[in-house]
Structure formats: C-alpha cells, structure tokens
Short mmCIF file of C-alpha atoms in Angstrom, two decimals:
data_model
loop_
_atom_site.label_atom_id
_atom_site.label_comp_id
_atom_site.label_asym_id
_atom_site.label_seq_id
_atom_site.Cartn_x
_atom_site.Cartn_y
_atom_site.Cartn_z
CA MET A 1 -91.79 16.94 -50.81
CA PHE A 2 -88.85 14.51 -50.65
CA SER A 3 -90.14 11.75 -48.35
CA GLY A 4 -88.03 9.67 -45.98
CA LYS A 5 -89.11 6.54 -47.84
CA LEU A 6 -87.89 7.93 -51.17
CA LEU A 7 -84.61 8.99 -49.55
CA LEU A 8 -84.14 5.47 -48.19
CA ILE A 9 -84.72 4.01 -51.66
CA HIS A 10 -82.08 6.35 -53.13
CA LEU A 11 -79.59 5.46 -50.39
CA ILE A 12 -80.12 1.73 -50.92
CA SER A 13 -79.68 2.17 -54.67
CA PHE A 14 -76.48 4.16 -54.10
CA TRP A 15 -74.92 1.58 -51.80
CA LEU A 16 -75.88 -1.27 -54.11
CA SER A 17 -74.08 0.57 -56.92
CA ILE A 18 -70.97 0.96 -54.76
CA ALA A 19 -71.11 -2.71 -53.75
CA SER A 20 -71.38 -3.81 -57.38
CA LEU A 21 -68.27 -1.79 -58.26
CA VAL A 22 -66.29 -3.38 -55.43
CA ALA A 23 -67.49 -6.86 -56.32
CA ALA A 24 -66.64 -6.29 -59.96
CA PHE A 25 -62.92 -5.78 -59.31
CA GLY A 26 -61.05 -8.59 -60.94
CA ASP A 27 -63.24 -8.53 -64.05
CA SER A 28 -62.66 -6.48 -67.18
CA LYS A 29 -65.51 -4.43 -68.62
CA PRO A 30 -67.69 -6.38 -71.05
CA GLY A 31 -66.20 -6.34 -74.53
CA CYS A 32 -62.73 -5.35 -73.28
CA GLN A 33 -59.53 -7.38 -73.46
CA ALA A 34 -59.14 -9.26 -70.16
CA LYS A 35 -55.43 -10.11 -70.31
CA CYS A 36 -52.17 -8.86 -71.75
CA GLY A 37 -49.90 -11.85 -72.05
CA ASN A 38 -49.88 -13.43 -68.58
CA VAL A 39 -51.19 -10.32 -66.79
CA SER A 40 -54.90 -9.96 -65.97
CA ILE A 41 -56.24 -6.43 -66.56
CA PRO A 42 -59.20 -5.83 -64.19
CA TYR A 43 -61.46 -2.77 -64.25
CA PRO A 44 -60.90 0.15 -63.48
CA PHE A 45 -57.83 -0.61 -65.64
CA GLY A 46 -58.22 -1.08 -69.38
CA ILE A 47 -55.97 -1.92 -72.30
CA THR A 48 -55.05 1.06 -74.49
CA VAL A 49 -55.22 0.61 -78.24
CA GLY A 50 -54.65 4.22 -79.27
CA GLY A 51 -51.37 5.37 -77.71
CA ASP A 52 -51.75 8.37 -75.39
CA ASP A 53 -55.29 9.32 -76.42
CA ASP A 54 -56.54 8.66 -72.90
CA ASN A 55 -59.81 6.70 -72.60
CA ARG A 56 -60.78 7.45 -76.19
CA GLY A 57 -57.79 5.34 -77.20
CA ALA A 58 -58.76 2.67 -74.67
CA GLY A 59 -62.28 2.53 -76.07
CA GLY A 60 -63.79 3.23 -72.63
CA CYS A 61 -62.26 0.09 -71.12
CA SER A 62 -60.56 2.01 -68.28
CA ILE A 63 -62.26 4.29 -65.80
CA GLN A 64 -63.04 7.80 -67.05
CA GLY A 65 -61.65 11.08 -65.75
CA VAL A 66 -58.71 10.00 -63.58
CA GLY A 67 -55.76 10.64 -65.87
CA TYR A 68 -53.57 8.24 -67.78
CA GLY A 69 -52.62 5.76 -65.08
CA TYR A 70 -55.45 3.27 -65.58
CA ASN A 71 -54.77 2.85 -69.29
CA VAL A 72 -52.55 -0.16 -69.97
CA ASN A 73 -50.42 -0.43 -73.10
CA CYS A 74 -50.25 -4.08 -74.22
CA ASN A 75 -47.09 -4.37 -76.30
CA THR A 76 -47.54 -7.32 -78.63
CA SER A 77 -43.99 -7.12 -80.00
CA TYR A 78 -43.02 -9.34 -77.06
CA ASP A 79 -43.84 -13.04 -76.85
CA PRO A 80 -45.86 -13.27 -74.71
CA PRO A 81 -47.12 -9.64 -74.84
CA LYS A 82 -46.10 -7.31 -71.99
CA ALA A 83 -48.26 -4.75 -70.17
CA PHE A 84 -46.96 -1.23 -69.49
CA ILE A 85 -48.35 1.76 -67.58
CA GLY A 86 -49.69 4.21 -70.17
CA THR A 87 -47.15 4.93 -72.88
CA GLY A 88 -44.14 4.59 -70.57
CA ASN A 89 -41.50 1.95 -69.87
CA LEU A 90 -42.73 0.62 -66.50
CA GLU A 91 -43.72 -3.01 -67.05
CA ILE A 92 -46.72 -4.31 -65.09
CA LEU A 93 -46.26 -7.75 -63.52
CA SER A 94 -49.57 -8.00 -61.64
CA ILE A 95 -52.56 -5.94 -60.45
CA SER A 96 -54.47 -6.53 -57.21
CA GLY A 97 -57.21 -4.62 -55.39
CA THR A 98 -54.81 -2.08 -53.83
CA GLU A 99 -51.40 -2.72 -55.39
CA ILE A 100 -49.61 -2.96 -58.71
CA ARG A 101 -46.32 -4.81 -59.07
CA ILE A 102 -43.96 -3.54 -61.74
CA LYS A 103 -40.52 -4.55 -62.93
CA SER A 104 -37.71 -2.70 -61.13
CA LEU A 105 -35.27 -0.43 -62.94
CA VAL A 106 -31.74 -1.12 -61.66
CA ALA A 107 -28.79 1.29 -61.52
CA THR A 108 -25.71 -0.76 -62.43
CA LEU A 109 -21.93 -0.31 -62.59
CA CYS A 110 -19.67 -3.14 -63.81
CA TYR A 111 -15.86 -3.22 -64.08
CA ASP A 112 -13.34 -5.58 -65.66
CA MET A 113 -10.39 -7.09 -63.78
CA SER A 114 -8.26 -4.04 -64.65
CA GLY A 115 -10.71 -1.75 -62.89
CA ASP A 116 -12.05 -0.21 -66.10
CA LEU A 117 -15.76 0.36 -66.64
CA VAL A 118 -17.22 -2.37 -68.85
CA PRO A 119 -18.61 -0.78 -72.06
CA ASP A 120 -21.39 -3.32 -72.55
CA GLY A 121 -24.40 -1.04 -72.52
CA GLN A 122 -25.57 -2.45 -69.18
CA ASN A 123 -24.13 0.34 -67.04
CA HIS A 124 -26.68 2.89 -65.87
CA GLN A 125 -25.41 4.93 -62.93
CA ILE A 126 -28.78 6.67 -62.55
CA VAL A 127 -32.28 5.40 -63.43
CA THR A 128 -35.53 7.33 -63.05
CA SER A 129 -39.19 6.38 -62.64
CA ASN A 130 -42.02 8.90 -62.94
CA LEU A 131 -45.60 8.30 -61.79
CA LYS A 132 -46.63 11.94 -61.35
CA PRO A 133 -49.32 11.96 -64.08
CA THR A 134 -50.90 8.82 -62.55
CA PRO A 135 -52.92 8.07 -59.40
CA PHE A 136 -50.17 5.74 -58.14
CA THR A 137 -47.41 6.13 -55.55
CA PHE A 138 -44.41 3.96 -54.70
CA SER A 139 -45.32 2.00 -51.58
CA ASN A 140 -43.28 3.08 -48.56
CA THR A 141 -44.41 0.06 -46.52
CA LYS A 142 -43.51 -2.61 -49.09
CA ASN A 143 -40.50 -1.13 -50.92
CA ARG A 144 -36.94 -0.59 -49.72
CA LEU A 145 -33.92 1.04 -51.32
CA PHE A 146 -31.31 -1.70 -51.80
CA THR A 147 -27.63 -1.37 -52.68
CA ILE A 148 -25.64 -4.52 -53.48
CA GLY A 149 -21.86 -4.54 -53.74
CA CYS A 150 -18.68 -3.84 -51.80
CA ASN A 151 -17.70 -0.21 -51.18
CA SER A 152 -20.91 0.99 -52.80
CA ALA A 153 -23.22 3.90 -52.02
CA GLY A 154 -26.79 4.12 -53.30
CA ALA A 155 -29.09 7.11 -53.09
CA LEU A 156 -32.72 7.85 -53.88
CA LEU A 157 -34.04 11.34 -54.56
CA GLY A 158 -37.84 11.39 -54.62
CA TRP A 159 -40.65 13.89 -55.11
CA ASP A 160 -44.26 13.83 -53.99
CA GLN A 161 -47.35 15.15 -55.80
CA LEU A 162 -46.65 18.73 -54.69
CA GLY A 163 -43.00 18.64 -55.74
CA LYS A 164 -41.55 18.37 -52.23
CA ASN A 165 -38.31 16.39 -52.36
CA TYR A 166 -37.09 13.58 -50.12
CA SER A 167 -33.97 11.44 -49.97
CA SER A 168 -32.87 8.03 -48.78
CA GLN A 169 -29.43 6.43 -48.97
CA CYS A 170 -27.33 3.53 -47.73
CA ILE A 171 -23.69 2.42 -47.90
CA SER A 172 -22.43 -1.15 -48.26
CA MET A 173 -18.83 -1.97 -47.30
CA CYS A 174 -16.68 -5.12 -47.55
CA SER A 175 -13.06 -5.90 -48.40
CA SER A 176 -13.34 -9.68 -48.87
CA LYS A 177 -15.95 -12.32 -49.57
CA GLU A 178 -15.63 -13.47 -45.95
CA ASP A 179 -17.07 -10.12 -44.82
CA VAL A 180 -20.38 -10.91 -46.51
CA ARG A 181 -23.14 -12.48 -44.42
CA GLU A 182 -25.58 -14.75 -46.23
CA GLY A 183 -29.20 -13.75 -45.79
CA SER A 184 -28.31 -10.44 -44.13
CA CYS A 185 -28.61 -6.97 -45.65
CA ASN A 186 -27.10 -4.83 -42.91
CA GLY A 187 -24.20 -3.09 -44.64
CA ASN A 188 -21.81 -5.95 -45.50
CA GLY A 189 -22.22 -6.51 -49.23
CA CYS A 190 -25.82 -5.35 -49.05
CA CYS A 191 -27.59 -2.42 -47.41
CA GLN A 192 -31.17 -1.20 -47.33
CA ASN A 193 -33.18 1.80 -46.23
CA THR A 194 -36.80 2.91 -46.06
CA ILE A 195 -38.39 5.47 -48.37
CA PRO A 196 -40.83 8.27 -47.50
CA LYS A 197 -44.59 8.02 -48.04
CA GLY A 198 -46.21 9.51 -51.13
CA ILE A 199 -43.30 9.37 -53.59
CA LYS A 200 -44.55 9.95 -57.15
CA ASN A 201 -41.24 10.03 -59.02
CA PHE A 202 -37.64 9.32 -58.11
CA SER A 203 -34.09 8.86 -59.32
CA VAL A 204 -31.80 6.20 -57.86
CA GLY A 205 -28.06 6.49 -58.36
CA LEU A 206 -24.96 4.47 -57.56
CA VAL A 207 -21.36 5.25 -56.65
CA TRP A 208 -18.86 2.39 -56.49
CA ILE A 209 -15.33 2.78 -55.12
CA ALA A 210 -13.93 -0.17 -57.08
CA ASN A 211 -10.56 -1.76 -56.50
CA THR A 212 -8.93 -4.85 -58.01
CA THR A 213 -8.92 -6.79 -54.72
CA ILE A 214 -12.70 -7.27 -54.82
CA LEU A 215 -13.33 -7.60 -58.55
CA SER A 216 -12.84 -11.38 -58.56
CA PHE A 217 -16.00 -11.85 -56.47
CA ASN A 218 -17.73 -8.49 -56.98
CA PRO A 219 -17.44 -7.19 -60.55
CA CYS A 220 -20.72 -5.23 -60.41
CA SER A 221 -22.75 -3.16 -57.96
CA TYR A 222 -26.46 -2.37 -58.07
CA THR A 223 -28.96 0.06 -56.56
CA PHE A 224 -32.71 -0.35 -56.92
CA LEU A 225 -36.09 0.09 -55.26
CA ALA A 226 -37.89 -3.21 -54.68
CA ASP A 227 -40.34 -5.19 -52.57
CA ARG A 228 -38.56 -5.98 -49.29
CA GLU A 229 -40.50 -9.23 -48.89
CA GLN A 230 -39.29 -10.53 -52.24
CA TYR A 231 -35.55 -10.18 -51.74
CA THR A 232 -33.04 -12.12 -49.62
CA PHE A 233 -29.36 -11.28 -50.10
CA TYR A 234 -26.83 -14.00 -50.92
CA ALA A 235 -23.12 -13.70 -51.66
CA SER A 236 -23.76 -14.98 -55.19
CA ASP A 237 -25.68 -11.74 -55.87
CA LEU A 238 -22.32 -9.94 -55.92
CA GLN A 239 -21.45 -11.80 -59.12
CA ALA A 240 -24.74 -11.99 -61.04
CA ASP A 241 -27.69 -9.65 -61.37
CA SER A 242 -30.27 -12.02 -62.87
CA LYS A 243 -32.15 -12.38 -59.57
CA VAL A 244 -31.90 -8.67 -58.79
CA ARG A 245 -33.66 -7.71 -62.01
CA GLU A 246 -36.57 -10.04 -61.26
CA ILE A 247 -37.55 -8.41 -57.94
CA PRO A 248 -40.69 -6.26 -58.35
CA GLN A 249 -41.52 -2.79 -57.08
CA VAL A 250 -44.89 -2.22 -55.42
CA LEU A 251 -47.20 0.68 -56.30
CA ASP A 252 -50.18 1.73 -54.19
CA TRP A 253 -53.19 2.80 -56.20
CA ALA A 254 -56.51 4.49 -55.52
CA ILE A 255 -59.07 6.33 -57.61
CA GLY A 256 -58.39 10.06 -57.20
CA SER A 257 -58.76 13.39 -58.95
CA ARG A 258 -57.23 14.26 -62.28
CA THR A 259 -54.48 16.80 -61.62
CA CYS A 260 -52.65 17.23 -64.93
CA THR A 261 -53.65 17.96 -68.52
CA ARG A 262 -53.11 15.89 -71.63
CA LYS A 263 -50.74 18.49 -73.04
CA THR A 264 -48.28 18.22 -70.17
CA ALA A 265 -48.60 14.61 -69.03
CA LYS A 266 -45.74 12.22 -69.78
CA VAL A 267 -46.04 8.84 -68.13
CA ALA A 268 -43.29 6.67 -66.66
CA SER A 269 -40.31 8.15 -68.46
CA ILE A 270 -36.77 6.95 -67.81
CA GLN A 271 -35.55 10.52 -68.42
CA SER A 272 -35.83 13.26 -65.76
CA PRO A 273 -34.71 16.88 -65.37
CA VAL A 274 -33.49 16.13 -61.85
CA LEU A 275 -30.52 14.01 -62.92
CA LEU A 276 -28.01 16.82 -62.42
CA ILE A 277 -29.19 17.17 -58.83
CA ALA A 278 -28.83 13.41 -58.36
CA VAL A 279 -25.30 13.43 -59.75
CA LYS A 280 -24.28 16.21 -57.36
CA TYR A 281 -25.77 14.26 -54.47
CA LEU A 282 -23.94 11.11 -55.50
CA LYS A 283 -20.65 13.01 -55.63
CA PHE A 284 -21.26 13.98 -52.02
CA LEU A 285 -21.92 10.32 -51.16
CA LYS A 286 -18.68 9.32 -52.90
CA TYR A 287 -16.66 11.70 -50.74
CA MET A 288 -18.49 10.42 -47.65
CA THR A 289 -17.70 6.82 -48.64
CA ILE A 290 -14.02 7.60 -49.11
CA GLU A 291 -13.91 9.19 -45.65
CA LEU A 292 -15.45 6.05 -44.14
CA MET A 293 -12.86 3.86 -45.85
CA VAL A 294 -9.86 5.84 -44.61
#
C-alpha cells in the first residue's frame, strides 16, 4: 500500500527537482559551451554543432523534445562569433529567464535627390521573420511596430500558432523638417502601433510616397518591429539608419509541446509565402496614404 509518508517523500523529491531546474537557469549544462561570442547560452538553450539535426547535433546541450528553438547556432565566421536561433537568420543578442532579444530586421526604402530608388542593395520593402517551429512568440507588451519617415506607411501582417492572421499599421506624415517633433513618435516623422498577442511569424512592409521637397532631410524610410523601451525618435533618424538597426526585438519564451516534425520545420527564414498578400495590403495602404495627402 502506498503510504502517506512515502507520498510525501516523492512530493518533496519532485519539488526539489523543479527548484534545482529553476535555480540552474543561467548556467550551461556541464561540458557544454557556455558562450557564443559575447552572448551567454544558459540551459535549456544549447549551442548546436550539427546544423539542423536537433538535439543530436547539439550533443544534448539543449533541452530535449521541444523542437528546434532551444538549439543555438554559433557562427564562428564572425569576429566575435554570433549566435542565431536554430539554422535561421535571427541573431540572438541576449537571453534572460523569460525573454530573448534578437536583432531587428528592417524594411527600408532609400531614394536619391532625383526621386529614383537607390540601387545599393539596402532596399528591402518587405522583411519576414518566422518563429513557428519554435516555442517563442514576439512579445506584444514589449514590441511596437515603428515607421520612420515622411509620407510613409508601414504595415505588419502576423500569424499565430494556429494560422490565424492579424494586422497592425501606422502612417507617418510630414512636409518639412519643422513638422518633426524630437522625442515624439505620434505621426510626425515617426509613428508606432501595438501588435497582437501570440504572433509566431510576420511580414512588415513599407510604402513611401517620396517627393523631392523632403529628400534633403529624409532620403530613406524604415519600418520595423522593436522594443518600445529601447527607441526614442530624433529628427536625425530621418537621415541615418545606424541607430534603427541596433534596436532589438523581444521574444517571449516558455517550455512547451513539440508541434512540428523535423521534415517540415524551417526556422527563422527571411522568405515567406505570404509576401504576395503583404504586397496587396501595402498597395491598399498606399492608396489610403494618397487620399490623406490630398
């Protein structure tokens, strides 16, 4: 017969095991690489050494049975090395007990003084981030959709774990540098909007109604998802994007169930089959922007 004393012993043992797991966060598993460049890699995360071979490639350094998200690819071709989620292109900047900060992908359009698109390889009207094969979501409490530029419209199309789609958008208007308010992101040179909870993958796109009267102080426009606490808008942001590209995105993470197979999982790709939908949506925003300017 299972006595109450034996049950109590089992319960104490169970809770001590849970407590040891919580206390261990911040430490890598014994024998596993603790850092990738300047980024600490705490358990349940682990550095992958075998590409997309899940935990077999990571040598058991990441937690078992929760998909690809906890495997970190340490790319040593950079100096110092950079950490990426799985085999994708989302760069990890830091990992805490409940959040991951990654480098933002920025939709960009730049024009020369004649109003022609600059063919410098930096223009990306639409960028896409995909976390669906991972246990992570884009934080709706920390992140905001930002659009920087005059006469610019930015849009986000996002999907949750079940494939339900959501959208967020904002429009930034200004006809002169004097219209821009330092430190304010309320629609004059900069706009922002919230995003829904539970977004697993999204595309952000940008439409810019450029004209030569603003190009002297606003040659480029940008749309991106980023940590709202890490960004303050200044008029100088209309001319340079160096600060914009340094603002992180925040991911929420938790240990959950594995929901996709190795054969179908593709982590953090910059390509997405929803781009045609995003383009159609952006065309609608362009017409809406023109109407507002008339």
